[in-house]
Amino acid sequence: MGELFEIHEEEFRRCILLGPELEKLYTGTQFGEGPVWFGDANSFIWSDIPGNRLLRYIDGNVSVFRSPSNHTNGNTRDRQGRLLSCEHSGRRVTRTEHDGSITVIADSYRGKKLNSPNDIVVKSDNSIWFTDPSYGIMNDWEGIKAPQEQPGNYVYRVDPHHGEVTLVVDDCEFPNGLAFSPDEKILYVSDTGFTERAGGPHHIRAYDMVGEAKPTRSRVFAEVNPGCSDGFRLDTEGYIWTSAGDGVHLFSPGGALLGRIKVPEYITNLTFGGPRKSRLFMTGPNSLWAIYVNRTGCLNA
C-alpha cells in the first residue's frame, strides 16, 4: 500500500480504499482547524484560527466565509442545519442562524467567563456539548491573552430546552476534541495536556453515559502517538478516526490501533463529507487534505 498507509491490523484494509489518492485541496492557512461539512450546499467550512477567519471550499474554490471570526476554532452543525462555532477571543459558543445573524449559546459558567471554547458536538436530543481548555487565552496567536476565570479546563453541556450550562467532565487537563458513539452510549474526549506539560496526557478518554446528560466511568480509551488527538470523528460502525502528528490514526471500537494514513503534515482535525459522507477532510496547520475511505461518517460525530 505504499507510503500512504501503515497497517497494524488486517481490519484496516476493509476501512480504506486503494484507488483514491491523497489530495491537497488548499494551502494558505496559519493554523487550520474546525472542519464541518454542509452537504445541502456541497461545501466545506473550516477555521484559520490565527488568521481570524472562516474559509469555505466549494468544488475546488476557496473563499472567505467570515472575517473576523473571533478566532473561531471548532465548528459543527446542529440538527436544524445551523453552524455552531467555538470562538477563542469571543470566549463563547455561537450559532449562525439561517438568516446570517449570530446567537450566543454560552459565554459563562457560574457568573465567570469561559476559557476559550475549543470543539463542539450536538447530541440527538439537541443538547450541545463543548470543550473549554485555555489555549485561546494563553497567548495572542490563537486568541487574545487574558486571565483565566474558571478554576480549570472542563467539558460543558448546554440544555436543549432552557439553555442552562452544566459542567459534565472535569478530569482532563486540556479537554480538546469530543464525539459520541453512534448509539450515544459513550462520550469520547481527547486530552492534549502534553502540549503544556512534559509527560502530560495525549490520549482519548471514554465515558459511559447514564441517561441523557451524565458521563461516568472515566477511562483511557487509546493513546495517540506521535502528536495527539486534537480532533476526531466516528464512523457509523463506531471506529474512531483521529488526528495525529503523522496524519490520521484509526482505532477500533475496542481501542486497538488498526492503522495510519500518513499525511505530509501533522493533522489538527478532520470530518467526513461528500455525497455519501465517505470523503475524509483533514485540516493541517497550513493545508486542507482529503481522501476517500471505505467508511461512512456518523451524524453525531
Short mmCIF file of C-alpha atoms in Angstrom, two decimals:
data_model
loop_
_atom_site.label_atom_id
_atom_site.label_comp_id
_atom_site.label_asym_id
_atom_site.label_seq_id
_atom_site.Cartn_x
_atom_site.Cartn_y
_atom_site.Cartn_z
CA MET A 1 0.00 0.00 0.00
CA GLY A 2 3.00 2.23 -0.34
CA GLU A 3 3.87 5.06 1.97
CA LEU A 4 0.31 6.36 2.30
CA PHE A 5 -0.95 3.61 4.61
CA GLU A 6 0.62 1.90 7.61
CA ILE A 7 -1.19 -1.32 8.52
CA HIS A 8 -1.27 -2.54 12.11
CA GLU A 9 -4.23 -4.93 11.84
CA GLU A 10 -5.74 -6.59 8.76
CA GLU A 11 -9.07 -5.00 9.67
CA PHE A 12 -7.59 -1.69 8.50
CA ARG A 13 -7.71 -2.88 4.87
CA ARG A 14 -11.52 -3.03 5.00
CA CYS A 15 -11.74 0.57 6.15
CA ILE A 16 -9.69 2.20 3.39
CA LEU A 17 -9.68 2.27 -0.40
CA LEU A 18 -6.65 1.56 -2.56
CA GLY A 19 -7.71 3.57 -5.62
CA PRO A 20 -8.18 7.15 -4.37
CA GLU A 21 -5.10 9.26 -3.79
CA LEU A 22 -4.44 11.70 -1.00
CA GLU A 23 -5.44 15.16 -2.26
CA LYS A 24 -4.13 18.55 -1.17
CA LEU A 25 -7.10 20.85 -1.71
CA TYR A 26 -5.71 24.15 -0.43
CA THR A 27 -2.64 25.72 1.17
CA GLY A 28 -2.58 29.10 2.89
CA THR A 29 -3.81 28.86 6.49
CA GLN A 30 -1.73 29.76 9.52
CA PHE A 31 -3.38 27.08 11.67
CA GLY A 32 -6.33 25.24 10.16
CA GLU A 33 -8.98 23.68 12.39
CA GLY A 34 -12.71 23.18 12.93
CA PRO A 35 -13.79 21.31 9.76
CA VAL A 36 -17.54 20.96 9.08
CA TRP A 37 -19.37 19.65 6.01
CA PHE A 38 -22.52 21.27 4.57
CA GLY A 39 -23.95 18.57 2.32
CA ASP A 40 -27.01 20.57 1.28
CA ALA A 41 -24.68 23.24 -0.12
CA ASN A 42 -21.96 20.83 -1.27
CA SER A 43 -19.50 22.95 0.68
CA PHE A 44 -16.96 22.66 3.44
CA ILE A 45 -16.11 25.26 6.10
CA TRP A 46 -13.05 25.34 8.32
CA SER A 47 -11.19 27.74 10.59
CA ASP A 48 -7.90 29.57 10.25
CA ILE A 49 -7.50 30.43 13.93
CA PRO A 50 -4.57 32.93 13.86
CA GLY A 51 -5.86 34.28 10.54
CA ASN A 52 -9.08 35.13 12.40
CA ARG A 53 -11.29 33.86 9.61
CA LEU A 54 -13.52 31.02 8.43
CA LEU A 55 -12.89 29.65 4.95
CA ARG A 56 -15.30 27.87 2.60
CA TYR A 57 -14.40 25.26 -0.01
CA ILE A 58 -16.77 24.59 -2.93
CA ASP A 59 -15.80 22.50 -5.96
CA GLY A 60 -12.13 23.40 -5.78
CA ASN A 61 -12.67 27.08 -5.00
CA VAL A 62 -11.83 28.65 -1.64
CA SER A 63 -13.33 31.90 -0.37
CA VAL A 64 -13.59 33.70 2.96
CA PHE A 65 -16.83 32.79 4.73
CA ARG A 66 -16.35 35.09 7.74
CA SER A 67 -13.69 37.56 8.79
CA PRO A 68 -13.08 38.40 11.54
CA SER A 69 -14.22 35.17 13.19
CA ASN A 70 -13.25 35.91 16.81
CA HIS A 71 -10.50 33.31 16.30
CA THR A 72 -13.03 30.53 15.87
CA ASN A 73 -11.67 27.02 16.44
CA GLY A 74 -14.18 24.12 16.37
CA ASN A 75 -17.35 24.09 14.29
CA THR A 76 -20.28 21.75 13.77
CA ARG A 77 -23.91 21.86 12.63
CA ASP A 78 -26.93 21.43 14.86
CA ARG A 79 -29.85 19.18 13.97
CA GLN A 80 -31.53 22.12 12.23
CA GLY A 81 -28.54 22.65 9.92
CA ARG A 82 -27.21 25.80 11.60
CA LEU A 83 -23.49 26.46 12.13
CA LEU A 84 -22.22 26.25 15.71
CA SER A 85 -18.80 27.76 16.41
CA CYS A 86 -16.33 27.87 19.31
CA GLU A 87 -14.80 31.35 19.48
CA HIS A 88 -11.46 31.72 21.24
CA SER A 89 -11.31 35.51 21.51
CA GLY A 90 -15.07 35.76 21.95
CA ARG A 91 -14.76 33.17 24.74
CA ARG A 92 -18.13 31.85 23.71
CA VAL A 93 -20.14 29.37 21.66
CA THR A 94 -22.30 30.92 18.96
CA ARG A 95 -24.91 29.81 16.45
CA THR A 96 -25.22 31.28 12.97
CA GLU A 97 -28.91 31.45 12.17
CA HIS A 98 -30.29 30.74 8.69
CA ASP A 99 -30.58 34.49 8.08
CA GLY A 100 -26.90 35.01 8.99
CA SER A 101 -27.48 36.58 12.40
CA ILE A 102 -25.43 35.38 15.39
CA THR A 103 -26.91 33.96 18.60
CA VAL A 104 -24.75 33.46 21.70
CA ILE A 105 -25.27 29.96 23.10
CA ALA A 106 -22.83 30.06 26.02
CA ASP A 107 -20.23 32.56 27.26
CA SER A 108 -20.02 31.95 31.01
CA TYR A 109 -20.40 29.39 33.76
CA ARG A 110 -21.45 30.35 37.29
CA GLY A 111 -21.02 34.03 36.53
CA LYS A 112 -17.46 33.77 35.19
CA LYS A 113 -16.22 33.89 31.61
CA LEU A 114 -15.48 30.65 29.81
CA ASN A 115 -11.83 30.00 28.95
CA SER A 116 -11.83 29.58 25.14
CA PRO A 117 -14.32 27.02 23.77
CA ASN A 118 -12.47 24.61 21.51
CA ASP A 119 -14.56 21.82 19.96
CA ILE A 120 -18.26 21.03 19.85
CA VAL A 121 -20.81 18.31 19.12
CA VAL A 122 -24.62 18.11 19.16
CA LYS A 123 -26.45 15.11 20.59
CA SER A 124 -29.70 13.74 19.13
CA ASP A 125 -31.69 15.38 21.95
CA ASN A 126 -30.36 18.75 20.63
CA SER A 127 -28.10 19.28 23.65
CA ILE A 128 -24.80 20.99 22.81
CA TRP A 129 -21.54 19.67 24.27
CA PHE A 130 -18.25 21.57 24.09
CA THR A 131 -14.72 21.53 25.48
CA ASP A 132 -13.22 24.61 27.11
CA PRO A 133 -9.43 24.50 27.54
CA SER A 134 -7.45 27.69 27.97
CA TYR A 135 -5.44 27.60 24.72
CA GLY A 136 -7.15 30.69 23.31
CA ILE A 137 -6.36 32.94 26.29
CA MET A 138 -2.76 31.79 26.84
CA ASN A 139 -1.31 33.92 24.03
CA ASP A 140 -2.22 36.34 21.24
CA TRP A 141 -1.67 33.77 18.48
CA GLU A 142 -4.82 31.66 18.87
CA GLY A 143 -6.92 34.34 20.51
CA ILE A 144 -6.40 37.20 22.95
CA LYS A 145 -4.25 36.68 26.03
CA ALA A 146 -6.36 37.11 29.15
CA PRO A 147 -6.67 35.86 32.75
CA GLN A 148 -8.42 32.54 33.24
CA GLU A 149 -11.58 32.93 35.31
CA GLN A 150 -12.66 29.30 35.51
CA PRO A 151 -10.75 27.16 38.06
CA GLY A 152 -9.96 24.52 35.43
CA ASN A 153 -10.45 23.21 31.89
CA TYR A 154 -13.75 21.39 31.54
CA VAL A 155 -16.39 19.94 29.23
CA TYR A 156 -19.84 21.54 29.33
CA ARG A 157 -23.36 20.68 28.22
CA VAL A 158 -25.99 23.20 27.12
CA ASP A 159 -29.52 22.07 27.88
CA PRO A 160 -31.67 21.97 24.71
CA HIS A 161 -34.79 23.32 26.43
CA HIS A 162 -33.73 26.26 28.62
CA GLY A 163 -30.07 26.79 27.70
CA GLU A 164 -28.59 26.04 31.12
CA VAL A 165 -24.83 25.37 31.01
CA THR A 166 -23.65 22.49 33.22
CA LEU A 167 -20.19 21.08 33.84
CA VAL A 168 -20.09 17.40 32.80
CA VAL A 169 -16.38 16.39 32.66
CA ASP A 170 -13.66 17.71 34.97
CA ASP A 171 -10.88 15.09 34.85
CA CYS A 172 -9.00 16.23 31.72
CA GLU A 173 -6.01 18.57 31.88
CA PHE A 174 -6.77 20.07 28.46
CA PRO A 175 -10.01 18.63 27.02
CA ASN A 176 -9.95 19.09 23.28
CA GLY A 177 -11.84 17.01 20.69
CA LEU A 178 -15.07 15.21 21.57
CA ALA A 179 -17.68 12.95 19.98
CA PHE A 180 -20.34 10.39 20.86
CA SER A 181 -20.51 6.78 19.79
CA PRO A 182 -23.19 6.07 17.15
CA ASP A 183 -25.65 4.87 19.83
CA GLU A 184 -24.66 7.80 22.11
CA LYS A 185 -23.90 5.43 24.98
CA ILE A 186 -20.26 6.53 25.12
CA LEU A 187 -18.76 10.03 25.14
CA TYR A 188 -15.17 10.33 23.92
CA VAL A 189 -12.97 13.31 24.89
CA SER A 190 -9.34 13.83 23.95
CA ASP A 191 -6.90 15.22 26.50
CA THR A 192 -3.95 17.10 24.98
CA GLY A 193 -2.27 18.20 28.20
CA PHE A 194 1.14 17.11 26.90
CA THR A 195 1.27 20.35 24.89
CA GLU A 196 1.70 22.30 28.14
CA ARG A 197 3.41 19.80 30.47
CA ALA A 198 6.23 17.35 29.83
CA GLY A 199 4.80 13.88 30.30
CA GLY A 200 1.24 15.22 30.10
CA PRO A 201 -1.64 13.23 28.56
CA HIS A 202 -2.04 12.68 24.82
CA HIS A 203 -4.93 10.26 24.83
CA ILE A 204 -8.65 9.84 24.23
CA ARG A 205 -10.82 9.16 27.26
CA ALA A 206 -14.14 7.31 27.20
CA TYR A 207 -17.16 7.83 29.46
CA ASP A 208 -20.28 5.72 29.78
CA MET A 209 -23.45 7.77 29.55
CA VAL A 210 -26.07 7.47 32.28
CA GLY A 211 -29.30 8.96 30.98
CA GLU A 212 -29.03 11.93 28.65
CA ALA A 213 -26.55 14.08 30.49
CA LYS A 214 -24.25 12.20 32.90
CA PRO A 215 -20.86 10.81 31.74
CA THR A 216 -19.48 8.18 34.14
CA ARG A 217 -16.70 5.55 34.46
CA SER A 218 -13.91 7.65 33.01
CA ARG A 219 -11.05 5.66 31.49
CA VAL A 220 -8.31 5.98 28.89
CA PHE A 221 -9.57 4.61 25.58
CA ALA A 222 -6.41 4.98 23.48
CA GLU A 223 -3.04 6.73 23.46
CA VAL A 224 -2.19 8.79 20.38
CA ASN A 225 1.46 9.00 19.40
CA PRO A 226 3.16 10.86 17.79
CA GLY A 227 1.30 14.06 18.49
CA CYS A 228 -2.17 13.99 19.94
CA SER A 229 -5.83 13.61 19.17
CA ASP A 230 -6.54 17.28 18.55
CA GLY A 231 -9.81 16.37 16.82
CA PHE A 232 -11.55 13.16 15.82
CA ARG A 233 -14.74 11.69 14.34
CA LEU A 234 -16.53 8.35 14.40
CA ASP A 235 -17.94 6.38 11.50
CA THR A 236 -21.27 4.54 11.58
CA GLU A 237 -19.53 1.34 12.76
CA GLY A 238 -18.07 3.07 15.81
CA TYR A 239 -14.46 3.26 14.56
CA ILE A 240 -12.55 6.37 15.63
CA TRP A 241 -10.61 8.39 13.03
CA THR A 242 -8.32 10.81 14.83
CA SER A 243 -5.78 13.47 14.01
CA ALA A 244 -2.18 12.74 14.96
CA GLY A 245 1.34 14.02 14.50
CA ASP A 246 1.90 11.89 11.40
CA GLY A 247 -1.55 12.04 9.82
CA VAL A 248 -4.67 10.11 10.81
CA HIS A 249 -4.90 7.09 13.11
CA LEU A 250 -7.79 4.62 13.02
CA PHE A 251 -8.91 2.88 16.20
CA SER A 252 -11.39 0.03 16.52
CA PRO A 253 -14.38 0.39 18.88
CA GLY A 254 -12.32 -1.66 21.33
CA GLY A 255 -9.40 0.75 21.27
CA ALA A 256 -6.97 -1.17 19.04
CA LEU A 257 -4.82 0.85 16.63
CA LEU A 258 -5.69 -0.60 13.21
CA GLY A 259 -3.55 1.62 11.01
CA ARG A 260 -2.47 5.07 9.94
CA ILE A 261 -2.99 7.34 6.95
CA LYS A 262 0.36 9.08 6.53
CA VAL A 263 -0.03 12.75 5.59
CA PRO A 264 2.99 15.01 4.89
CA GLU A 265 1.78 17.49 7.51
CA TYR A 266 0.52 16.84 11.01
CA ILE A 267 -3.26 16.84 11.16
CA THR A 268 -5.20 19.08 13.53
CA ASN A 269 -8.76 17.88 12.92
CA LEU A 270 -10.97 16.02 10.47
CA THR A 271 -14.53 15.29 9.42
CA PHE A 272 -16.46 13.21 6.92
CA GLY A 273 -18.14 14.78 3.89
CA GLY A 274 -19.07 14.26 0.29
CA PRO A 275 -22.34 12.90 -1.12
CA ARG A 276 -22.05 9.64 0.85
CA LYS A 277 -20.08 11.02 3.82
CA SER A 278 -17.18 8.80 2.80
CA ARG A 279 -14.67 11.51 1.97
CA LEU A 280 -12.36 12.31 4.85
CA PHE A 281 -11.47 16.01 5.03
CA MET A 282 -8.37 16.73 7.13
CA THR A 283 -7.07 20.09 8.31
CA GLY A 284 -3.39 20.70 8.89
CA PRO A 285 -1.79 23.89 10.14
CA ASN A 286 -1.22 25.15 6.58
CA SER A 287 -3.23 22.90 4.23
CA LEU A 288 -6.56 21.18 3.65
CA TRP A 289 -6.39 17.50 2.66
CA ALA A 290 -8.91 14.88 1.57
CA ILE A 291 -9.12 11.17 0.79
CA TYR A 292 -11.99 8.77 0.11
CA VAL A 293 -12.30 5.87 2.58
CA ASN A 294 -14.47 2.76 2.87
CA ARG A 295 -16.50 4.03 5.81
CA THR A 296 -19.41 6.42 6.31
CA GLY A 297 -19.23 9.26 8.81
CA CYS A 298 -21.54 9.18 11.82
CA LEU A 299 -24.07 12.01 12.04
CA ASN A 300 -23.47 12.76 15.72
CA ALA A 301 -19.70 12.68 15.37
#
